[in-house]
Tab-separated table of C-alpha atoms in Angstrom:
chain	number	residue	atom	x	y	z
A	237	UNK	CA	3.255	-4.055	-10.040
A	238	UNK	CA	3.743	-5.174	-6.287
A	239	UNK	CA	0.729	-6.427	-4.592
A	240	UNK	CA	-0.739	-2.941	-2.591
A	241	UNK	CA	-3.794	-1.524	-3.811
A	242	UNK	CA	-3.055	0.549	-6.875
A	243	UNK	CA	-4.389	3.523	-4.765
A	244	UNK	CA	-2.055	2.984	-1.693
A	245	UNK	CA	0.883	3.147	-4.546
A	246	UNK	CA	-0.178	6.304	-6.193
A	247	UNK	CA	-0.785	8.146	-2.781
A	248	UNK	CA	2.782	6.933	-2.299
A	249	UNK	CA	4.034	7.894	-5.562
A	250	UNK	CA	2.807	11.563	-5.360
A	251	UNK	CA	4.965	11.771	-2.179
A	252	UNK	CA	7.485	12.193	-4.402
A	253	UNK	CA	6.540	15.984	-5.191
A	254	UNK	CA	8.368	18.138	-2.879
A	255	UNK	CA	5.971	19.637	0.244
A	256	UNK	CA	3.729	16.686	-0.778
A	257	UNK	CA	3.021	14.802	2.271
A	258	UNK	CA	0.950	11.913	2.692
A	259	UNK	CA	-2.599	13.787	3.645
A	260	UNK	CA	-2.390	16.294	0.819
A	261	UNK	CA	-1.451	12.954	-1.487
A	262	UNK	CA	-4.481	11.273	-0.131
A	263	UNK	CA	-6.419	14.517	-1.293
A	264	UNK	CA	-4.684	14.665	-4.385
A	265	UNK	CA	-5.471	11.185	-5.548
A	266	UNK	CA	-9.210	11.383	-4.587
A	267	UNK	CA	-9.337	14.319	-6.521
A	268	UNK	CA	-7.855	12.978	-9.474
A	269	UNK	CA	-9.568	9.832	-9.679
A	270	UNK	CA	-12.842	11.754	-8.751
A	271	UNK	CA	-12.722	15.035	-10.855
A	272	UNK	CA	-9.699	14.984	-13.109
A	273	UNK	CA	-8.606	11.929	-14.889
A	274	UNK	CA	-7.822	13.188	-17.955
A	275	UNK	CA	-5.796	15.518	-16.439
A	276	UNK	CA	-3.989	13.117	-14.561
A	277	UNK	CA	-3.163	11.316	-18.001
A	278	UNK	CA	-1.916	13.760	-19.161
A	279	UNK	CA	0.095	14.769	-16.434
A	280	UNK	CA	1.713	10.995	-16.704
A	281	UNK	CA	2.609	11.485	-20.691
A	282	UNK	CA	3.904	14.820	-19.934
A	283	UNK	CA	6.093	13.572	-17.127
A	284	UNK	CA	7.294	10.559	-18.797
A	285	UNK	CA	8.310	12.766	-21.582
A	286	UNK	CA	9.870	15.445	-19.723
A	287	UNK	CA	12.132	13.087	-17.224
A	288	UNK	CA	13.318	11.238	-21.211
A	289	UNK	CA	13.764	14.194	-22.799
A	290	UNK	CA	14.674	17.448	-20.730
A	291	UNK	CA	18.897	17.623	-20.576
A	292	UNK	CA	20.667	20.763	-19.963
A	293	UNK	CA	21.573	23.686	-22.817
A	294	UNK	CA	24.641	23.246	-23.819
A	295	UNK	CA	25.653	26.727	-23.879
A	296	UNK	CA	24.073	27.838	-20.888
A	297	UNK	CA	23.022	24.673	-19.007
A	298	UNK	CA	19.433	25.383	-18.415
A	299	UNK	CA	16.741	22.442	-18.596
A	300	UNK	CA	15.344	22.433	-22.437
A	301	UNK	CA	14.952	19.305	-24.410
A	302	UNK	CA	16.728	20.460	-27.704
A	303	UNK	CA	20.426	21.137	-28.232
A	304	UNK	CA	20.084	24.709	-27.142
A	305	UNK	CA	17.595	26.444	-24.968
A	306	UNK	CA	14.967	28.981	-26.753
A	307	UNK	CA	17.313	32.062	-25.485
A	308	UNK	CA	20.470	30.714	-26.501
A	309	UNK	CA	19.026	29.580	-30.285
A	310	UNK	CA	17.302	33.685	-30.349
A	311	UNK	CA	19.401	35.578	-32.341
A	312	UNK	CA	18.079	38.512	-31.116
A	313	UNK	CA	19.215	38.233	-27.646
A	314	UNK	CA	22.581	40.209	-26.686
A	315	UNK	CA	25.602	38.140	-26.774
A	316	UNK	CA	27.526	40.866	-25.343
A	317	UNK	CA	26.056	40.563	-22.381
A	318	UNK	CA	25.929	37.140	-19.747
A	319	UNK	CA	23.854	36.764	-16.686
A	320	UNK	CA	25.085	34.208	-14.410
A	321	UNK	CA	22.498	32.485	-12.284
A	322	UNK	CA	22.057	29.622	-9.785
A	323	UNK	CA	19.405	27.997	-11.240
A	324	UNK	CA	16.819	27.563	-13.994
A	325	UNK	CA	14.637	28.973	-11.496
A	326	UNK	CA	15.969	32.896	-11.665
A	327	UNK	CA	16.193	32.263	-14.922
A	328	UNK	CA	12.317	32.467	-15.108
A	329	UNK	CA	12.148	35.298	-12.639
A	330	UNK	CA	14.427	37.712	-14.409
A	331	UNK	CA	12.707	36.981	-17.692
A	332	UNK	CA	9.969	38.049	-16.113
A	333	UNK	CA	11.062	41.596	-15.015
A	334	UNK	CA	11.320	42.059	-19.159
A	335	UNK	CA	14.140	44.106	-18.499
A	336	UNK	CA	16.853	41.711	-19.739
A	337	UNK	CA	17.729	41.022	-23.685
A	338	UNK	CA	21.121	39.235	-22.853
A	339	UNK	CA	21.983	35.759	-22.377
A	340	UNK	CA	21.852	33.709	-19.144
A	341	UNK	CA	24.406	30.798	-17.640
A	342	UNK	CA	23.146	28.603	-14.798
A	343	UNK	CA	25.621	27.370	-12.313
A	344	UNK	CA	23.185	24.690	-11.010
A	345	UNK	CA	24.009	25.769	-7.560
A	346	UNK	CA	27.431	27.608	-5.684
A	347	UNK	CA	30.294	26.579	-4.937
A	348	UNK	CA	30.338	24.641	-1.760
A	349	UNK	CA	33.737	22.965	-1.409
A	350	UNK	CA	32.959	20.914	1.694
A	351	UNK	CA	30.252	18.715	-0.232
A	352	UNK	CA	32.985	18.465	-2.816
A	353	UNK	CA	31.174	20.985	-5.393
A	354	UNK	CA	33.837	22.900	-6.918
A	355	UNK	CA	34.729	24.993	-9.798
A	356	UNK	CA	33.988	22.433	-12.342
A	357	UNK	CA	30.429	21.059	-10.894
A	358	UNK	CA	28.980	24.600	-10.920
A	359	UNK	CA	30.549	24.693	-14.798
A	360	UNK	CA	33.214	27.380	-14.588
A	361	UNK	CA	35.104	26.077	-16.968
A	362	UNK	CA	32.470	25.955	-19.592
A	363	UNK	CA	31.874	29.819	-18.329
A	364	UNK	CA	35.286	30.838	-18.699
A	365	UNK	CA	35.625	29.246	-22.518
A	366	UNK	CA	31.860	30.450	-23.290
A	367	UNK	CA	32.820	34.616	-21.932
A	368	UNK	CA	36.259	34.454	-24.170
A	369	UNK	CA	34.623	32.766	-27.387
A	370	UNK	CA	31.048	35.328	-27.033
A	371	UNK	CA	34.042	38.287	-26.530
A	372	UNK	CA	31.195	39.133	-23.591
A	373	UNK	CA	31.567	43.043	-22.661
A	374	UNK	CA	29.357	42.629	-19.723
A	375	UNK	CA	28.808	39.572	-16.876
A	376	UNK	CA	26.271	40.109	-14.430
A	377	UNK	CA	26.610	37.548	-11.378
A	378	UNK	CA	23.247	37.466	-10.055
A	379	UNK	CA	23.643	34.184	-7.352
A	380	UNK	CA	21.747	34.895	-4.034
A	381	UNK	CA	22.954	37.519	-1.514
A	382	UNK	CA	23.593	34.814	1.007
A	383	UNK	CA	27.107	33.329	2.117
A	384	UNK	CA	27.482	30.874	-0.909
A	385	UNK	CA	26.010	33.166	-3.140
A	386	UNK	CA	28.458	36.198	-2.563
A	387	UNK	CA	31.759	33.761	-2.101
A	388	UNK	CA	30.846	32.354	-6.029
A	389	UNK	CA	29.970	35.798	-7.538
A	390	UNK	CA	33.912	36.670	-5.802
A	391	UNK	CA	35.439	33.759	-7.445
A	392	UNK	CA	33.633	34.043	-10.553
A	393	UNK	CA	35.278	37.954	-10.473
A	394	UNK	CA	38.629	37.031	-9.946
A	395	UNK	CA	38.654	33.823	-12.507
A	396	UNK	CA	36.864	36.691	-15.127
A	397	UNK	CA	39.654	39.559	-14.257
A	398	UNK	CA	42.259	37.021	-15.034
A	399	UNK	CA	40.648	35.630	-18.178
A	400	UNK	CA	42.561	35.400	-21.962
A	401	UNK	CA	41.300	38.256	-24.014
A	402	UNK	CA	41.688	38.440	-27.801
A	403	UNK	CA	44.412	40.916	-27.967
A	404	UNK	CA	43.417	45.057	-27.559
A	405	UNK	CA	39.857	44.291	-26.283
A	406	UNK	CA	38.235	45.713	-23.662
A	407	UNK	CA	38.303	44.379	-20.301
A	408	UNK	CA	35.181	42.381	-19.384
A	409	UNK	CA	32.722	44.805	-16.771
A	410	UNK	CA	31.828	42.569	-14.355
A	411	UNK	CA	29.258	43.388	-11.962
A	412	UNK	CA	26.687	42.362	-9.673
A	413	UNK	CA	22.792	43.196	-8.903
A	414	UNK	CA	21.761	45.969	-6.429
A	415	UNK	CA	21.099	45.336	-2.757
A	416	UNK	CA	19.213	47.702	-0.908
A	417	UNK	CA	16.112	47.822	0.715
A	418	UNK	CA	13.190	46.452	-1.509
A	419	UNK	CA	10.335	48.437	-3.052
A	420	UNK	CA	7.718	48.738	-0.485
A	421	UNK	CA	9.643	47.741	2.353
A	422	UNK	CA	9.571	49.761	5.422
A	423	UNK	CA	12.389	51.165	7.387
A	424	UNK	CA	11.190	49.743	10.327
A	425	UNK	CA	10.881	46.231	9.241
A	426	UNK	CA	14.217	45.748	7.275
A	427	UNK	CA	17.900	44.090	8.840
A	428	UNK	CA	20.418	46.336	10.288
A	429	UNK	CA	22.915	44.792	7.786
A	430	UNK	CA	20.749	45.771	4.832
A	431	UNK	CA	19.946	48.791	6.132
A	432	UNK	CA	23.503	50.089	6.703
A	433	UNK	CA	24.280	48.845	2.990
A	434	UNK	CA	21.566	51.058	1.560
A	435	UNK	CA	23.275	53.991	3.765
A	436	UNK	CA	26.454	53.204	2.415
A	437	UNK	CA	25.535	53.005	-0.964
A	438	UNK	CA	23.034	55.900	-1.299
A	439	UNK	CA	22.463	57.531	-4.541
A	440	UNK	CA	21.981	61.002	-5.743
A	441	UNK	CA	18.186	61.334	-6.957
B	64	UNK	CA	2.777	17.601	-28.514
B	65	UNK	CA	2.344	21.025	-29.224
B	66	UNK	CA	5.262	23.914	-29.503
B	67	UNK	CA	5.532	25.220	-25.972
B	68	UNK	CA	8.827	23.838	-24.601
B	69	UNK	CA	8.226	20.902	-22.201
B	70	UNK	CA	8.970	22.655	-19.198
B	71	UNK	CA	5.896	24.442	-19.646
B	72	UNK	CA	3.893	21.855	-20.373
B	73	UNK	CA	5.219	20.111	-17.557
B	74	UNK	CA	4.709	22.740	-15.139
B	75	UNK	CA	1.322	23.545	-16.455
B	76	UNK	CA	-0.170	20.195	-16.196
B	77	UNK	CA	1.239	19.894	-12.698
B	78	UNK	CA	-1.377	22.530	-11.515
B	79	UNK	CA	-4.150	19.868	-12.211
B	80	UNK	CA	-3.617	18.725	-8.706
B	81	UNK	CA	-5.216	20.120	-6.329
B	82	UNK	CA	-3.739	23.167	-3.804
B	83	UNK	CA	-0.497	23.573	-6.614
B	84	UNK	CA	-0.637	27.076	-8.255
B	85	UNK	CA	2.222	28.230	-10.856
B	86	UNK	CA	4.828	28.653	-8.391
B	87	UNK	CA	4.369	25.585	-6.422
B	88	UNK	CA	4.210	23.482	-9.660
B	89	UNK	CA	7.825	25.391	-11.145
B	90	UNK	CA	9.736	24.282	-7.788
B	91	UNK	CA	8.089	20.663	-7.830
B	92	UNK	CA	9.284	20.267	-12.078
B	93	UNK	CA	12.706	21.780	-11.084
B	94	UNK	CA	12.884	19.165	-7.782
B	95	UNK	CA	11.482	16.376	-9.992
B	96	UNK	CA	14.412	17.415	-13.369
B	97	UNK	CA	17.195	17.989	-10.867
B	98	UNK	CA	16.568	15.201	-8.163
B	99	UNK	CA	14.332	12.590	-8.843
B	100	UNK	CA	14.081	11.702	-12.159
B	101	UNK	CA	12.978	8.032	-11.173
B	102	UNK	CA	10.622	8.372	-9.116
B	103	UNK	CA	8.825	11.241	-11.693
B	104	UNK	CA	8.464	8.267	-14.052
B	105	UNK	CA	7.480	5.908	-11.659
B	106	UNK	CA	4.608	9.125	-10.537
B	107	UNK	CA	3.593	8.714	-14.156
B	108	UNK	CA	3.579	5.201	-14.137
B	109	UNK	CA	1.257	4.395	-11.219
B	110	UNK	CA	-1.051	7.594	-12.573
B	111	UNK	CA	-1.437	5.850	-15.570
B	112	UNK	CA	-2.296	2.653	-14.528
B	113	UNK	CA	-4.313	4.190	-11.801
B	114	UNK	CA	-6.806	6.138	-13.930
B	115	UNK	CA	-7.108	3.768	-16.303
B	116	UNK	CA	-7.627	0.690	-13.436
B	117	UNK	CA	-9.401	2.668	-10.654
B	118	UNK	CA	-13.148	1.894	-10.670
B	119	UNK	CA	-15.599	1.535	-7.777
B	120	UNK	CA	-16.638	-1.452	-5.817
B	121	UNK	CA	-19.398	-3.068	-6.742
B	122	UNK	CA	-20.914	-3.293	-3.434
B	123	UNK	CA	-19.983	-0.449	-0.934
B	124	UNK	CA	-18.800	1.870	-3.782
B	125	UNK	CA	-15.008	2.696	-2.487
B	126	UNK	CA	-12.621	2.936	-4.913
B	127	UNK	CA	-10.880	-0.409	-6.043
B	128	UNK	CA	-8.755	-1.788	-9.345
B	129	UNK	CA	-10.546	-5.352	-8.233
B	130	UNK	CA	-14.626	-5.841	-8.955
B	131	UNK	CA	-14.878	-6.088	-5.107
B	132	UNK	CA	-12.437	-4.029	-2.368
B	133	UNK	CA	-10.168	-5.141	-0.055
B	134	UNK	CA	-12.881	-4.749	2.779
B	135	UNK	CA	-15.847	-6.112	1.517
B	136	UNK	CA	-14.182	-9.218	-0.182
B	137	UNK	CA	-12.286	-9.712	3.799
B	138	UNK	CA	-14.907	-12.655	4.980
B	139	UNK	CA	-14.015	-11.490	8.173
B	140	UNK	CA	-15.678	-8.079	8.184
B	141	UNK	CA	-18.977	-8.601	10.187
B	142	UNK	CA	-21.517	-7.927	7.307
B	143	UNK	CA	-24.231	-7.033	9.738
B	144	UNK	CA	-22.653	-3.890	10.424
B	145	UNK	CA	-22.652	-1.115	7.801
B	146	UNK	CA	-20.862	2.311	8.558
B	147	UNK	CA	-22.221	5.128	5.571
B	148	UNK	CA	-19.784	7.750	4.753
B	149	UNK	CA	-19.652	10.825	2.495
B	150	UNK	CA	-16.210	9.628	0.748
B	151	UNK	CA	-13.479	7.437	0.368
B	152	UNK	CA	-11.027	9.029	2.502
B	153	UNK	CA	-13.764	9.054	5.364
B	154	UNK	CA	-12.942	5.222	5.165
B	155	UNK	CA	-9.179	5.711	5.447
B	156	UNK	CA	-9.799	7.985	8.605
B	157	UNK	CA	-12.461	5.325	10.115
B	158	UNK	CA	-9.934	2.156	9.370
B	159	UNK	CA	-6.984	4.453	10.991
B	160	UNK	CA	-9.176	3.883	14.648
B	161	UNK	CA	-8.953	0.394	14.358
B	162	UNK	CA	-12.084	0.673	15.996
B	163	UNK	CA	-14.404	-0.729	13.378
B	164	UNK	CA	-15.109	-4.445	12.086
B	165	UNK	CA	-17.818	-4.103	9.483
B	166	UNK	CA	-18.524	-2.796	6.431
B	167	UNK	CA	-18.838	0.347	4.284
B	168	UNK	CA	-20.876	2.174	1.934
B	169	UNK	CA	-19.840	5.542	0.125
B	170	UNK	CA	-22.420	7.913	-0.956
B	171	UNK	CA	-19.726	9.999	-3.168
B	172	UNK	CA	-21.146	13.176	-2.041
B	173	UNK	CA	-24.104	14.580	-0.012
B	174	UNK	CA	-27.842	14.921	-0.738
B	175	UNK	CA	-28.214	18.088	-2.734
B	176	UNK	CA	-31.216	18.717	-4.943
B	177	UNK	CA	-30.555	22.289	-5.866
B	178	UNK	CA	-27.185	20.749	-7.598
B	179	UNK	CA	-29.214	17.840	-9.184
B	180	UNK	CA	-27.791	15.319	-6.908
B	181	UNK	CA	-30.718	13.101	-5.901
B	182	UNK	CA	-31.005	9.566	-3.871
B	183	UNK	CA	-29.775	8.158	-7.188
B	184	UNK	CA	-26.845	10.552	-7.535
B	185	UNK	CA	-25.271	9.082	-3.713
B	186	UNK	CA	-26.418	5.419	-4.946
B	187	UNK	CA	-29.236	5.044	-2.349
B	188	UNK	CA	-30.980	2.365	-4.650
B	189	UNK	CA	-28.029	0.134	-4.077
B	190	UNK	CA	-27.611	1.017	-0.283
B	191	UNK	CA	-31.017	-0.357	0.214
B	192	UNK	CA	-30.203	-3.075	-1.862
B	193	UNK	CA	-27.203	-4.264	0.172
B	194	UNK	CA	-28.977	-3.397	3.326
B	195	UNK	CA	-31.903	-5.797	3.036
B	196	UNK	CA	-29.532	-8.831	1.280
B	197	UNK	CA	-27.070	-8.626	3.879
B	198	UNK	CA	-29.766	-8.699	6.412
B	199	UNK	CA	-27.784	-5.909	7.960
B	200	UNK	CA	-28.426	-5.141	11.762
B	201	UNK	CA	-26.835	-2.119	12.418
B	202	UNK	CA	-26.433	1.275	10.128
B	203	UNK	CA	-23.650	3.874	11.088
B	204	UNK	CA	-24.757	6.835	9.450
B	205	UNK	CA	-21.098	8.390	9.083
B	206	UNK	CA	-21.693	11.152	6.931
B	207	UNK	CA	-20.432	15.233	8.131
B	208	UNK	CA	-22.077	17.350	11.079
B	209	UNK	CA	-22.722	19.883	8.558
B	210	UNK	CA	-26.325	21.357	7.231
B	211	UNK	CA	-25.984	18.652	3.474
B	212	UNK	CA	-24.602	16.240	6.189
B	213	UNK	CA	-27.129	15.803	8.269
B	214	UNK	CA	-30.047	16.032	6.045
B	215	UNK	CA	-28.579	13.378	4.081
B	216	UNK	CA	-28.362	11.242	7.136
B	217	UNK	CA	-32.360	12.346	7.818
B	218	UNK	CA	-33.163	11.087	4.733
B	219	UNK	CA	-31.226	7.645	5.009
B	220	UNK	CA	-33.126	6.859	8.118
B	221	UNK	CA	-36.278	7.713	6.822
B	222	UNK	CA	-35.547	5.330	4.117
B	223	UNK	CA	-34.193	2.487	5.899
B	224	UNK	CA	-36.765	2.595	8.235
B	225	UNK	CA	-39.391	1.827	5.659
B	226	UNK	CA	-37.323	-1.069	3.851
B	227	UNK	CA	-38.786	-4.351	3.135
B	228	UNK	CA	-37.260	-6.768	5.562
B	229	UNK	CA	-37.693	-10.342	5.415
B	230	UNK	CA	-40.419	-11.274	7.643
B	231	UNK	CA	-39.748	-11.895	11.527
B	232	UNK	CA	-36.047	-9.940	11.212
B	233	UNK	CA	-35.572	-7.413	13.793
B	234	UNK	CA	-36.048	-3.800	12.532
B	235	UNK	CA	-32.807	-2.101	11.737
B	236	UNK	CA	-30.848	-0.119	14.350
B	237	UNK	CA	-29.996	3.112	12.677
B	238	UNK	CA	-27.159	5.239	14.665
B	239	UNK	CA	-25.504	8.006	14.204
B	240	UNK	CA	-22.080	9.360	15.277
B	241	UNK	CA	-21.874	10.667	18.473
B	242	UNK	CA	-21.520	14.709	18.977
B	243	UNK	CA	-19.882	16.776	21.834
B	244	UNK	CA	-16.411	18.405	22.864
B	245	UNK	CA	-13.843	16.970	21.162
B	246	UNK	CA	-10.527	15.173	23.109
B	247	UNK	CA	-8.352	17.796	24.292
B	248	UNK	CA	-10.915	20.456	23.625
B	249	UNK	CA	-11.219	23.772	25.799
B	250	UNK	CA	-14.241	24.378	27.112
B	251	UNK	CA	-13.650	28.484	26.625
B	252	UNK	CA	-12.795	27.161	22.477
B	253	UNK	CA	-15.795	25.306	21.550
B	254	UNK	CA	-18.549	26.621	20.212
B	255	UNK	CA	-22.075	27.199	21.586
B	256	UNK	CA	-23.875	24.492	19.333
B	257	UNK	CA	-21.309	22.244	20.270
B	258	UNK	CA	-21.542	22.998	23.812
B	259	UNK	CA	-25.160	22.921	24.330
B	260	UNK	CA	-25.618	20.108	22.733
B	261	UNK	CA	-22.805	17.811	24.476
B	262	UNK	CA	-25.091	19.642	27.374
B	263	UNK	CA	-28.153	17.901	26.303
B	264	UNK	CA	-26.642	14.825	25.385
B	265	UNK	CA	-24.495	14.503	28.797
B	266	UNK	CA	-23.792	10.699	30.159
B	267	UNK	CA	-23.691	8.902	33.007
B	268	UNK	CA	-20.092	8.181	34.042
């Protein structure tokens, strides 16, 4: 240990948490060391521990600290159907909808060819051997609606399209989530871009 | 370690610091897996060492990992002058003036019988301790403008007033901070407390 207080190092050391800046580190450490300490223990172990242990799935690359995550190892889950997402993070938020039994694959980001992520840092070669092996009938490419977002989900499409099939299968249905406006927005408030997209791709009721 | 995958764990024991709910503490374990592995251990590093090391100073109460802290074992820290504050970050904020040479004393909290805390509670014993073997001239009463505030600093004059000093000693000059319009206040913002009293109060310039 270097020679600054001990409490100078661990409001330093919490500045490590993103949107952490030094004042709300200040408060954090008083509050530990005056309210919470065995909290804070156990925050270390469980850090220490997560950092050692947490890899990627290695089916469908999202954080877990055995082989395979807990929806890749459930045999209950749909194989015939693949959700890709950016990160770990949708992950969590589609689960929680509770309106998905299929499988997921995280891309860990888009593609971004200009800070040299391409094809194979996002994992599309792993996605292209995992879809052909599973014989998936469905792929749902649910990355963001923004630039990077839409250009992956359209060369995700056309490397799925062109994918090996075992001979007289189906084709795989690829397709992507809704856009429209959201549930309890109002007209009023909402972009002209999404606006004219709803119009566009209004629905009978 | 119990079933839950680490993830959870992790995220759950992130939301023992303070102002991080279940969202906030998701994005910082994601951050912390996908971008700074290294410093998350060295986070649980320093919070180990911290809770287990962190104590109080023997004499003005602050928190230290040394018997005495860094300010009241600096020789060159005019002893006669005491400044009292509520807590340990009120020291940080003082120090950050540059304004002040002496010494402190933390009460930990406020006078507030109705909550059990008593003169005991904010270590009032040992203030008058340290007051009357330091031979202590002046007393900054520190603590907040608020109601527990400034009956706490009531009752810290009435106390010092009546300490045992050694015979011949000037009496103790108790002060307390000094109350008005803040710099780069608006009169039309400030409230009529404020106001009135920075009224009362006005100076010769």
């Amino acid at each position: 240990m270097s020679a600054k207080p001990l409490l100078h190092q661990l409001v330093e050391s919490l500045q490590c948490l993103p949107g952490v800046g030094k004042k709300s580190a200040q408060r954090m450490a008083y509050q530990l060391l005056e309210r919470n300490r065995n909290g804070a223990l156990r925050l270390a172990d469980v850090l220490q521990e997560s950092m050692r242990s947490i890899g990627n799935c290695e089916m469908c690359r999202d954080y877990t600290e055995t082989r395979l995550c807990t929806i890749c190892s459930n045999e209950k889950r749909d194989a015939q159907m693949l959700c890709i997402v950016e990160s770990p993070a949708d992950i969590a938020a589609i689960e929680s909808t509770a309106g998905y039994s299929g499988r997921y694959f995280v891309l860990m980001g888009n593609l971004s060819p200009l800070d040299g992520i391409g094809p194979d840092e996002i994992g599309l070669t792993s996605l292209a051997r995992l879809v052909s092996e599973q014989q998936c009938q469905e792929v749902i490419i649910a990355t963001s609606a923004t630039v990077e977002g839409e250009a992956t989900a359209h060369y995700i499409k056309a490397m799925l399209t062109n994918i090996d099939r075992v001979e007289g299968s189906e084709p795989i249905r690829v397709t992507r989530l809704a856009q429209g406006v959201p549930i309890g927005g109002e007209l009023g408030y909402i972009d002209q871009s999404t606006l004219s997209l709803s119009l566009a791709n209004r629905q009978d009721i």
